[in-house]
CSV table of C-alpha atoms in Angstrom, one decimal:
chain,number,residue,atom,x,y,z
A,277,MET,CA,8.7,-6.5,-14.9
A,278,ALA,CA,5.7,-5.2,-14.0
A,279,VAL,CA,3.0,-8.1,-12.6
A,280,THR,CA,0.7,-7.0,-15.5
A,281,SER,CA,2.8,-7.6,-18.4
A,282,PHE,CA,2.6,-10.9,-20.3
A,283,THR,CA,6.2,-11.5,-19.1
A,284,PHE,CA,5.1,-12.1,-15.8
A,285,LEU,CA,2.0,-14.1,-17.2
A,286,ILE,CA,4.6,-16.4,-18.2
A,287,PHE,CA,7.2,-15.8,-15.3
A,288,PHE,CA,5.0,-16.6,-12.5
A,289,PRO,CA,3.5,-20.2,-13.4
A,290,ILE,CA,7.5,-21.3,-14.0
A,291,VAL,CA,8.7,-19.9,-10.7
A,292,VAL,CA,5.5,-21.5,-9.1
A,293,LEU,CA,6.0,-25.0,-10.6
A,294,ALA,CA,9.5,-25.2,-10.1
A,295,TYR,CA,9.7,-24.0,-6.5
A,296,TYR,CA,7.3,-27.1,-5.3
A,297,ILE,CA,9.2,-29.7,-7.8
A,298,ILE,CA,12.7,-28.7,-6.9
A,299,PRO,CA,13.8,-30.3,-3.3
A,300,LYS,CA,13.2,-28.3,-0.1
A,301,ARG,CA,16.3,-27.1,0.6
A,302,PHE,CA,16.8,-25.5,-2.8
A,303,ARG,CA,13.7,-23.7,-2.3
A,304,ARG,CA,14.6,-20.3,-0.6
A,305,VAL,CA,17.9,-20.5,-2.9
A,306,TRP,CA,15.2,-20.7,-6.2
A,307,LEU,CA,12.8,-18.0,-4.6
A,308,LEU,CA,16.4,-15.9,-4.1
A,309,ALA,CA,17.4,-16.2,-8.0
A,310,VAL,CA,14.5,-15.5,-9.0
A,311,SER,CA,13.2,-12.5,-7.2
A,312,TYR,CA,16.6,-10.7,-7.7
A,313,TYR,CA,15.7,-11.6,-11.6
A,314,PHE,CA,12.7,-10.0,-11.3
A,315,TYR,CA,13.9,-6.8,-9.4
A,316,MET,CA,16.7,-6.6,-12.0
A,317,SER,CA,14.6,-6.9,-14.7
A,318,TRP,CA,14.4,-2.8,-14.6
A,319,GLY,CA,18.3,-2.5,-14.5
A,320,ILE,CA,21.2,-4.1,-13.1
A,321,ARG,CA,21.6,-0.9,-10.8
A,322,TYR,CA,18.6,-2.0,-8.9
A,323,GLY,CA,20.0,-5.1,-7.8
A,324,ALA,CA,23.1,-3.7,-6.8
A,325,VAL,CA,21.1,-1.6,-4.2
A,326,LEU,CA,19.2,-3.8,-3.0
A,327,LEU,CA,22.0,-5.9,-2.1
A,328,TRP,CA,24.2,-3.0,-0.6
A,329,ILE,CA,21.0,-2.3,1.8
A,330,THR,CA,20.8,-6.3,2.2
A,331,THR,CA,24.8,-6.4,3.3
A,332,ILE,CA,24.9,-3.4,5.4
A,333,THR,CA,21.6,-3.9,7.6
A,334,TYR,CA,22.3,-8.0,7.7
A,335,CYS,CA,26.0,-7.3,9.2
A,336,GLY,CA,24.3,-4.4,11.3
A,337,ALA,CA,22.0,-6.5,13.2
A,338,LEU,CA,24.8,-8.9,13.8
A,339,GLY,CA,26.9,-6.5,15.0
A,340,LEU,CA,24.2,-5.3,17.2
A,341,ALA,CA,23.4,-8.7,18.6
A,342,GLY,CA,27.0,-9.3,19.3
A,343,LEU,CA,27.4,-6.7,21.7
A,344,ASP,CA,25.4,-8.1,24.0
A,345,ARG,CA,28.2,-11.1,24.5
A,346,TYR,CA,30.9,-8.9,25.1
A,347,SER,CA,31.0,-7.7,29.2
A,348,MET,CA,30.5,-4.1,29.5
A,349,GLU,CA,28.9,-1.3,31.8
A,350,GLU,CA,25.2,-1.5,30.7
A,351,LYS,CA,25.6,2.4,30.0
A,352,ILE,CA,28.4,1.7,27.6
A,353,ARG,CA,26.6,-1.0,25.7
A,354,SER,CA,23.4,1.1,25.6
A,355,ARG,CA,25.2,4.0,23.8
A,356,LEU,CA,27.2,1.5,21.4
A,357,LYS,CA,24.2,0.0,20.5
A,358,LYS,CA,22.3,3.6,19.7
A,359,GLY,CA,25.4,4.7,17.8
A,360,CYS,CA,25.3,1.4,15.8
A,361,VAL,CA,21.7,2.1,15.1
A,362,LEU,CA,22.1,5.7,14.1
A,363,LEU,CA,24.8,5.0,12.0
A,364,LEU,CA,23.0,2.0,9.7
A,365,ALA,CA,20.3,4.7,10.1
A,366,ALA,CA,22.4,7.1,7.9
A,367,MET,CA,23.5,4.7,5.5
A,368,VAL,CA,20.2,3.1,4.7
A,369,PHE,CA,18.5,6.4,4.6
A,370,GLY,CA,21.5,8.4,3.1
A,371,THR,CA,21.3,5.4,0.1
A,372,LEU,CA,17.2,5.9,0.5
A,373,PHE,CA,17.9,9.3,-0.4
A,374,CYS,CA,20.6,9.2,-3.4
A,375,CYS,CA,18.3,6.4,-5.0
A,376,LYS,CA,15.1,8.1,-4.7
A,377,TYR,CA,16.2,11.7,-5.5
A,378,LEU,CA,19.7,11.4,-7.4
A,379,ILE,CA,19.3,7.9,-9.3
A,380,PHE,CA,16.0,7.1,-9.9
A,381,VAL,CA,15.2,3.3,-8.6
A,382,VAL,CA,11.9,1.9,-8.1
A,383,GLY,CA,10.6,0.3,-5.3
A,384,VAL,CA,13.7,1.2,-3.2
A,385,SER,CA,11.7,2.9,-0.4
A,386,PHE,CA,9.5,-0.1,0.4
A,387,TYR,CA,12.7,-2.4,1.3
A,388,THR,CA,14.7,0.1,2.8
A,389,LEU,CA,12.2,0.8,5.5
A,390,GLN,CA,11.5,-3.0,5.8
A,391,SER,CA,15.4,-3.2,6.5
A,392,PHE,CA,15.6,-0.7,9.1
A,393,GLY,CA,12.2,-2.0,10.6
A,394,TYR,CA,14.0,-5.2,11.1
A,395,ILE,CA,17.4,-3.3,12.8
A,396,MET,CA,14.8,-1.5,15.1
A,397,ASP,CA,13.2,-5.0,16.3
A,398,VAL,CA,16.7,-6.5,16.6
A,399,TYR,CA,17.5,-3.4,18.7
A,400,ARG,CA,14.3,-3.8,21.0
A,401,GLY,CA,14.9,-7.5,21.1
A,402,LYS,CA,11.6,-8.2,19.6
A,403,THR,CA,13.3,-10.6,16.9
A,404,GLU,CA,16.4,-12.7,17.1
A,405,PRO,CA,19.0,-11.6,14.0
A,406,GLU,CA,19.1,-13.5,11.0
A,407,ARG,CA,22.1,-15.7,10.6
A,408,ASN,CA,21.3,-17.0,7.0
A,409,PHE,CA,22.4,-14.3,4.5
A,410,LEU,CA,20.0,-16.1,1.9
A,411,SER,CA,17.3,-16.2,4.5
A,412,TYR,CA,17.4,-12.5,4.9
A,413,ALA,CA,18.3,-11.7,1.4
A,414,LEU,CA,15.0,-13.1,0.7
A,415,PHE,CA,13.4,-11.1,3.1
A,416,LEU,CA,14.3,-8.5,1.6
A,417,SER,CA,13.9,-9.0,-2.2
A,418,PHE,CA,10.7,-11.5,-2.1
A,419,PHE,CA,9.5,-10.7,-5.6
A,420,PRO,CA,5.6,-10.4,-5.1
A,421,ILE,CA,6.6,-7.1,-2.5
A,422,VAL,CA,9.8,-6.1,-3.3
A,423,VAL,CA,8.7,-3.1,-6.0
A,424,SER,CA,5.5,-1.6,-4.1
A,425,GLY,CA,4.8,-3.6,-0.8
A,426,PRO,CA,3.4,-4.0,1.8
A,427,ILE,CA,6.1,-3.4,4.0
A,428,GLU,CA,6.8,-6.7,5.5
A,429,ARG,CA,7.9,-7.3,9.5
A,430,SER,CA,10.7,-9.8,10.6
A,431,THR,CA,8.1,-11.3,12.9
A,432,ASN,CA,5.7,-12.2,9.9
A,433,LEU,CA,7.8,-12.7,6.9
A,434,LEU,CA,11.0,-14.0,7.7
A,435,LYS,CA,9.6,-16.1,10.4
A,436,GLN,CA,8.1,-18.1,8.0
A,437,LEU,CA,11.2,-18.2,5.7
A,438,ARG,CA,12.6,-19.5,8.6
A,439,ASN,CA,10.3,-22.5,9.2
A,440,GLU,CA,10.7,-25.0,5.9
A,441,GLU,CA,7.5,-26.3,6.8
A,442,ARG,CA,5.5,-23.9,5.2
A,443,THR,CA,7.0,-24.9,1.6
A,444,VAL,CA,4.8,-28.0,1.8
A,445,PHE,CA,2.0,-28.0,-1.2
A,446,CYS,CA,-1.3,-27.0,-0.1
A,447,GLU,CA,-4.1,-27.0,-2.9
A,448,GLU,CA,-5.8,-24.9,-0.7
A,449,ASN,CA,-3.3,-22.3,-0.9
A,450,ILE,CA,-3.1,-22.3,-4.8
A,451,LYS,CA,-6.9,-22.0,-5.3
A,452,GLN,CA,-6.8,-18.8,-2.7
A,453,GLY,CA,-4.0,-17.4,-4.1
A,454,LEU,CA,-5.3,-17.2,-7.5
A,455,CYS,CA,-8.7,-15.9,-6.4
A,456,MET,CA,-6.7,-12.9,-4.9
A,457,MET,CA,-4.7,-12.1,-7.3
A,458,LEU,CA,-7.3,-12.6,-9.9
A,459,TRP,CA,-9.2,-9.7,-7.7
A,460,GLY,CA,-5.9,-7.3,-7.8
A,461,TYR,CA,-6.0,-7.7,-11.6
A,462,PHE,CA,-9.7,-6.6,-11.5
A,463,MET,CA,-9.1,-4.0,-9.3
A,464,LYS,CA,-5.9,-2.8,-11.7
A,465,LEU,CA,-7.2,-3.2,-15.0
A,466,VAL,CA,-11.0,-3.1,-15.0
A,467,ILE,CA,-11.1,-0.2,-12.6
A,468,ALA,CA,-7.9,1.7,-12.1
A,469,GLU,CA,-6.7,1.8,-15.5
A,470,ARG,CA,-10.1,2.9,-16.9
A,471,ILE,CA,-10.4,5.8,-14.4
A,472,ALA,CA,-7.0,6.6,-15.5
A,473,ILE,CA,-8.1,7.8,-19.1
A,474,PHE,CA,-10.5,10.4,-17.5
A,475,VAL,CA,-8.7,11.4,-14.6
A,476,ASN,CA,-5.4,12.0,-17.1
A,477,ALA,CA,-7.2,14.1,-19.8
A,478,VAL,CA,-8.8,16.1,-17.0
A,479,TYR,CA,-6.1,16.6,-14.9
A,480,ASP,CA,-3.4,17.3,-18.3
A,481,GLN,CA,-5.5,20.0,-19.2
A,482,ASN,CA,-6.3,21.6,-16.0
A,483,LEU,CA,-9.6,21.7,-16.4
A,484,GLY,CA,-12.3,23.2,-13.5
A,485,GLY,CA,-15.5,23.0,-12.5
A,486,VAL,CA,-17.5,20.1,-12.1
A,487,TYR,CA,-14.9,18.5,-14.4
A,488,ALA,CA,-12.2,18.5,-11.6
A,489,ILE,CA,-14.8,17.5,-8.7
A,490,VAL,CA,-15.5,14.1,-10.5
A,491,ALA,CA,-11.8,13.8,-11.7
A,492,THR,CA,-11.0,14.2,-8.3
A,493,ILE,CA,-13.7,11.7,-6.6
A,494,LEU,CA,-12.7,9.0,-9.5
A,495,TYR,CA,-8.7,9.6,-8.9
A,496,GLY,CA,-9.6,8.6,-5.1
A,497,ILE,CA,-10.9,5.6,-6.2
A,498,GLN,CA,-8.1,5.1,-8.9
A,499,ILE,CA,-5.1,5.0,-6.6
A,500,TYR,CA,-7.2,2.9,-4.1
A,501,CYS,CA,-7.6,0.1,-7.2
A,502,ASP,CA,-4.1,0.8,-8.3
A,503,PHE,CA,-2.2,0.3,-5.1
A,504,ALA,CA,-4.4,-1.8,-3.3
A,505,GLY,CA,-4.9,-4.3,-6.6
A,506,TYR,CA,-1.0,-4.4,-6.4
A,507,SER,CA,-0.8,-5.0,-2.4
A,508,THR,CA,-3.5,-8.0,-3.6
A,509,ILE,CA,-1.6,-9.3,-6.3
A,510,ALA,CA,1.3,-9.3,-3.5
A,511,MET,CA,-0.9,-11.6,-1.2
A,512,GLY,CA,-2.0,-13.8,-3.6
A,513,ALA,CA,1.5,-14.6,-5.3
A,514,GLY,CA,2.5,-15.2,-1.9
A,515,ARG,CA,0.1,-17.4,-0.9
A,516,THR,CA,0.5,-19.7,-3.8
A,517,LEU,CA,3.8,-20.2,-2.6
A,518,GLY,CA,2.8,-20.9,0.9
A,519,PHE,CA,3.6,-17.4,2.8
A,520,ALA,CA,1.1,-15.1,4.3
A,521,VAL,CA,1.9,-11.5,3.1
A,522,THR,CA,0.8,-8.6,5.3
A,523,GLU,CA,-2.7,-7.5,4.4
A,524,ASN,CA,-2.4,-3.7,3.1
A,525,PHE,CA,-5.9,-2.3,2.9
A,526,ALA,CA,-9.0,-3.2,4.7
A,527,ALA,CA,-11.9,-1.0,3.3
A,528,PRO,CA,-10.0,2.4,4.1
A,529,TYR,CA,-13.0,4.7,2.3
A,530,LEU,CA,-15.5,3.3,4.6
A,531,ALA,CA,-13.9,4.4,7.9
A,532,ALA,CA,-15.5,7.1,9.9
A,533,THR,CA,-12.6,9.4,10.6
A,534,VAL,CA,-9.2,10.4,8.6
A,535,SER,CA,-7.2,8.4,11.7
A,536,GLY,CA,-9.6,5.6,10.9
A,537,PHE,CA,-8.9,5.8,7.4
A,538,TRP,CA,-4.6,5.5,8.0
A,539,ARG,CA,-5.7,2.5,9.8
A,540,ARG,CA,-6.9,0.8,6.8
A,541,TRP,CA,-4.8,2.6,3.8
A,542,HIS,CA,-1.5,1.2,3.5
A,543,MET,CA,-1.1,-0.2,6.8
A,544,SER,CA,2.2,-1.4,6.3
A,545,LEU,CA,3.5,1.7,6.1
A,546,THR,CA,1.2,3.3,8.6
A,547,GLY,CA,1.9,0.8,11.5
A,548,TRP,CA,5.9,1.3,10.2
A,549,PHE,CA,5.7,5.2,11.4
A,550,ARG,CA,3.6,4.4,14.4
A,551,ASP,CA,6.2,2.1,15.3
A,552,TYR,CA,9.3,3.8,14.5
A,553,LEU,CA,8.7,7.2,14.4
A,554,TYR,CA,5.2,8.0,16.2
A,555,ILE,CA,6.3,6.3,19.6
A,556,PRO,CA,9.9,7.2,19.6
A,557,LEU,CA,8.9,10.6,19.7
A,558,GLY,CA,6.7,10.2,22.5
A,559,GLY,CA,3.6,9.2,20.9
A,560,ASN,CA,0.4,10.4,23.2
A,561,ARG,CA,2.3,9.9,26.2
A,562,ARG,CA,3.8,13.9,26.8
A,563,GLY,CA,0.5,15.6,27.0
A,564,ARG,CA,-2.1,16.4,24.0
A,565,LEU,CA,0.4,19.6,22.6
A,566,ARG,CA,3.0,17.1,21.8
A,567,LYS,CA,0.9,14.4,20.5
A,568,TYR,CA,-0.1,17.0,17.8
A,569,VAL,CA,3.3,17.8,17.0
A,570,ASN,CA,4.1,14.4,16.5
A,571,ILE,CA,1.1,14.0,14.3
A,572,MET,CA,2.0,16.6,12.0
A,573,ILE,CA,5.8,15.3,12.4
A,574,VAL,CA,4.5,12.0,10.8
A,575,PHE,CA,2.7,13.0,8.4
A,576,ALA,CA,5.0,15.6,7.0
A,577,VAL,CA,7.8,13.0,6.8
A,578,SER,CA,5.4,11.0,5.0
A,579,GLY,CA,4.6,13.2,2.5
A,580,ILE,CA,8.5,13.9,2.1
A,581,TRP,CA,8.9,10.0,1.6
A,582,HIS,CA,6.5,10.2,-1.3
A,583,GLY,CA,8.1,12.9,-3.1
A,584,ASN,CA,10.3,16.1,-2.9
A,585,GLY,CA,7.8,18.7,-4.0
A,586,TRP,CA,5.7,20.9,-1.9
A,587,LYS,CA,2.8,19.2,-3.1
A,588,TYR,CA,3.4,15.9,-1.5
A,589,LEU,CA,4.5,18.1,1.6
A,590,ILE,CA,0.7,19.9,1.7
A,591,TRP,CA,-0.7,16.4,0.9
A,592,GLY,CA,0.8,15.0,4.4
A,593,GLY,CA,0.3,18.3,6.4
A,594,LEU,CA,-3.5,18.4,5.6
A,595,ASN,CA,-3.7,14.5,6.5
A,596,GLY,CA,-2.2,15.7,9.7
A,597,PHE,CA,-4.4,18.2,10.3
A,598,TYR,CA,-7.5,16.7,9.8
A,599,GLN,CA,-6.4,14.3,12.6
A,600,VAL,CA,-5.6,17.3,14.9
A,601,ALA,CA,-8.5,19.3,14.0
A,602,GLY,CA,-10.9,16.2,14.7
A,603,ASP,CA,-9.4,15.5,18.0
A,604,VAL,CA,-9.5,19.3,19.1
A,605,LEU,CA,-13.2,19.6,17.9
A,606,MET,CA,-14.4,16.5,19.5
A,607,PRO,CA,-16.4,18.1,22.4
A,608,VAL,CA,-18.0,20.4,19.3
A,609,ARG,CA,-19.1,17.0,17.9
A,610,THR,CA,-20.4,15.4,21.0
A,611,ARG,CA,-22.4,18.4,21.7
A,612,LEU,CA,-23.9,18.9,18.2
A,613,LEU,CA,-24.7,14.7,18.5
A,614,ARG,CA,-26.8,15.7,21.4
A,615,VAL,CA,-28.4,18.7,19.9
A,616,PHE,CA,-30.0,16.7,16.6
A,617,ARG,CA,-30.6,13.6,19.0
A,618,LEU,CA,-28.2,11.4,16.9
A,619,GLU,CA,-26.5,8.2,18.1
A,620,LYS,CA,-22.6,7.8,17.4
A,621,THR,CA,-23.8,4.2,16.6
A,622,GLY,CA,-26.7,5.1,14.1
A,623,LYS,CA,-26.8,4.1,10.7
A,624,ILE,CA,-27.3,7.6,9.4
A,625,TYR,CA,-24.4,9.0,11.4
A,626,ARG,CA,-21.7,6.1,10.4
A,627,LEU,CA,-23.0,7.6,6.8
A,628,LEU,CA,-22.3,10.8,7.6
A,629,GLN,CA,-18.9,10.3,9.1
A,630,ALA,CA,-17.9,8.1,6.1
A,631,ALA,CA,-18.9,10.6,3.4
A,632,VAL,CA,-17.0,13.6,5.6
A,633,THR,CA,-14.1,11.3,5.4
A,634,PHE,CA,-13.8,10.5,2.3
A,635,LEU,CA,-14.4,14.0,1.1
A,636,LEU,CA,-11.5,15.2,3.3
A,637,VAL,CA,-9.1,12.7,2.1
A,638,ASP,CA,-10.2,13.1,-1.6
A,639,PHE,CA,-9.4,17.1,-1.2
A,640,ALA,CA,-5.9,16.1,0.0
A,641,TRP,CA,-5.5,13.9,-3.1
A,642,ILE,CA,-5.9,16.6,-5.4
A,643,PHE,CA,-2.2,17.7,-4.5
A,644,PHE,CA,-1.1,14.2,-4.7
A,645,ARG,CA,-2.4,14.1,-8.2
A,646,ALA,CA,-1.4,17.3,-9.7
A,647,ASP,CA,1.8,18.2,-11.0
A,648,SER,CA,3.0,21.1,-8.6
A,649,ALA,CA,1.4,22.5,-5.7
A,650,ASN,CA,0.5,25.7,-7.8
A,651,ARG,CA,-1.6,23.7,-10.5
A,652,ALA,CA,-3.5,21.9,-7.5
A,653,LEU,CA,-4.3,25.4,-5.9
A,654,LYS,CA,-5.3,26.5,-9.6
A,655,MET,CA,-7.5,23.4,-10.2
A,656,ILE,CA,-9.2,24.1,-6.9
A,657,ARG,CA,-9.9,27.6,-7.8
A,658,GLY,CA,-11.6,26.5,-11.0
A,659,MET,CA,-13.7,23.9,-9.1
A,660,VAL,CA,-15.5,27.0,-7.5
A,661,ALA,CA,-15.2,29.7,-10.2
A,662,GLU,CA,-16.2,27.1,-13.2
A,663,PHE,CA,-18.7,25.1,-11.7
A,664,ASP,CA,-21.6,24.5,-13.8
A,665,LEU,CA,-23.6,21.4,-12.9
A,666,SER,CA,-25.2,20.9,-16.4
A,667,VAL,CA,-22.2,19.0,-17.3
A,668,LEU,CA,-23.3,16.0,-15.6
A,669,TRP,CA,-26.3,15.4,-18.0
A,670,ASP,CA,-25.4,17.6,-21.4
A,671,GLY,CA,-23.1,14.5,-22.2
A,672,SER,CA,-19.7,16.7,-21.6
A,673,LEU,CA,-18.3,14.4,-19.2
A,674,TYR,CA,-18.3,11.5,-22.0
A,675,HIS,CA,-15.5,13.8,-24.3
A,676,PHE,CA,-12.6,12.4,-22.1
A,677,GLY,CA,-11.4,9.1,-23.4
A,678,ILE,CA,-14.7,7.5,-21.7
A,679,GLY,CA,-17.8,7.1,-23.5
A,680,GLN,CA,-21.3,7.0,-21.9
A,681,ALA,CA,-21.5,3.0,-22.0
A,682,GLU,CA,-18.0,3.1,-20.8
A,683,PHE,CA,-18.8,5.2,-18.0
A,684,ARG,CA,-22.0,3.5,-16.8
A,685,PHE,CA,-19.8,0.0,-17.3
A,686,LEU,CA,-17.3,1.6,-14.9
A,687,LEU,CA,-19.7,2.7,-12.0
A,688,LEU,CA,-21.4,-1.0,-12.4
A,689,MET,CA,-17.9,-2.3,-11.4
A,690,ILE,CA,-17.0,0.7,-8.7
A,691,LEU,CA,-20.7,-0.7,-6.9
A,692,LEU,CA,-19.4,-3.8,-7.3
A,693,LEU,CA,-16.3,-2.7,-5.3
A,694,ALA,CA,-17.9,-1.2,-2.8
A,695,VAL,CA,-19.9,-4.3,-2.0
A,696,VAL,CA,-16.8,-6.5,-1.3
A,697,ASP,CA,-15.2,-3.2,0.7
A,698,PHE,CA,-18.6,-3.5,2.7
A,699,LEU,CA,-18.1,-6.9,3.3
A,700,HIS,CA,-14.7,-6.6,4.0
A,701,TYR,CA,-15.8,-3.9,6.7
A,702,ARG,CA,-18.4,-6.4,8.1
A,703,LYS,CA,-15.1,-8.9,8.2
A,704,ARG,CA,-17.3,-10.8,5.9
A,705,TYR,CA,-14.7,-12.2,3.5
A,706,VAL,CA,-15.5,-13.2,0.0
A,707,LEU,CA,-12.6,-15.8,-0.5
A,708,THR,CA,-14.0,-17.3,2.9
A,709,MET,CA,-17.4,-17.2,2.0
A,710,MET,CA,-16.5,-18.7,-1.8
A,711,GLY,CA,-15.0,-21.5,0.5
A,712,GLU,CA,-18.5,-22.6,1.7
A,713,TRP,CA,-20.0,-22.3,-1.8
A,714,HIS,CA,-20.7,-25.6,-4.0
A,715,TRP,CA,-17.5,-25.9,-6.4
A,716,THR,CA,-19.6,-25.5,-9.5
A,717,VAL,CA,-20.6,-22.1,-8.4
A,718,ARG,CA,-16.8,-21.0,-7.4
A,719,THR,CA,-15.9,-22.1,-10.7
A,720,CYS,CA,-18.3,-20.3,-12.2
A,721,LEU,CA,-17.7,-16.9,-10.5
A,722,CYS,CA,-13.9,-16.9,-11.0
A,723,ALA,CA,-14.2,-17.9,-14.6
A,724,CYS,CA,-16.9,-14.7,-15.2
A,725,MET,CA,-14.2,-12.6,-13.1
A,726,LEU,CA,-11.7,-13.6,-15.7
A,727,MET,CA,-13.4,-13.2,-18.8
A,728,THR,CA,-14.4,-9.6,-17.0
A,729,VAL,CA,-10.4,-8.9,-16.8
A,730,ILE,CA,-9.4,-10.2,-20.1
A,731,ILE,CA,-12.4,-8.9,-22.2
A,732,PHE,CA,-12.9,-5.4,-20.3
A,733,GLY,CA,-9.3,-4.6,-18.6
A,734,ILE,CA,-7.7,-1.6,-20.3
A,735,TYR,CA,-4.2,-2.8,-21.3
A,736,GLY,CA,-2.7,0.7,-23.1
A,737,VAL,CA,-0.9,0.9,-26.4
A,738,ASN,CA,0.5,-2.6,-27.8
A,739,TYR,CA,-0.9,-4.0,-24.4
A,740,ASP,CA,1.7,-2.0,-22.4
A,741,VAL,CA,-0.4,-1.0,-18.9
A,742,SER,CA,0.9,2.1,-17.2
A,743,THR,CA,3.1,1.5,-14.0
A,744,PHE,CA,1.5,1.5,-10.6
A,745,ILE,CA,1.3,4.3,-8.9
A,746,TYR,CA,3.2,3.4,-6.0
A,747,SER,CA,6.2,1.7,-7.7
A,748,ALA,CA,7.7,5.0,-7.9
A,749,PHE,CA,7.9,6.0,-4.2
């Protein structure tokens, strides 16, 4: 069941209404039941995999905690704990490998990382093992996040699930949650789906020149609106039920550096790799060379996590290389700033940084979007060999499923997105600002947004919206 389907629009209100009507002691059971129903709507085997991961990590965490109760030498206890973690890692990631590359199961990557993050938090003593199996099962299966994240931490969502007082009905949570969901649907249906029509046409035909350049720039916006749109819907759905789901995006394309971009893009995954891979590898504590090696390892693993083709490995490698090169060339940049008399905090320099960062990240997206690494390289060569600026004004761009009026409307919506992201970047949140406005203004604004989604949303053939890009990972 996709969150953009009409089935979900019936499912979700029923879930919320029943959640607040039934007694508190049954609410977690209700959410667990509907979460499994939601995930198993793609197939019964999905529920079986989720239950397997839940069971082994639940028991594994209790086993880790149990070792502390036995009298033994600390060195032996430490070795036993490490052995237990390694065994659990083999079981969890072995399951991930089988389900991701041998049996296609959507969303499995997200809750496997979430479950192993929980194991590591218990191992490090950051959280107590959850003894209530139903609460832990809901932590991994919570329906707004089970398919495409964000990847939750035990210190956030599980902590909230333990606190039954958070289940009290709050009108403000309902209002903010629905507004978040509406903005998420706007990003997905109005912007991402409209861009997908053009991008798919250009990439499927493997065109070069300005067609490929425009399609690649738009793809950067498409994947952002697609994934951030889902994350915003997840945050909104969680908020309506009284839960604060982790923020996953924070205006990433306004970042001044590639490392800054990754601190703002898919933040739950970036944080996971930082805490459970980069830091255990040594982070930046063992010299600059080791730091660079660790960065490349992390982004290579990130590429492999997204898929098993060379294109994903190149995509990850490029993003790692950008950060290493940026750090190495820092003295050169500092010297150039003095030569051109530019201030690091100046608006022109900041704008230039953001533009360069976007172009670097967007170039890497070519490998992510293309069918293969060879197709990506062919398209890059075509961008140079077939370059012809005249297609920008001769009407040629309007022959790929989006007419001139549609293109102009799309640019207007992207501009609206940019304004909202700029406010977010400056820590001025639109929802918070709306709370200070008169209720009539808020109502009219939400009504306009709803009508925009209904009238201008792209729903596909037979109202079948394309699958969220990241649900495949």
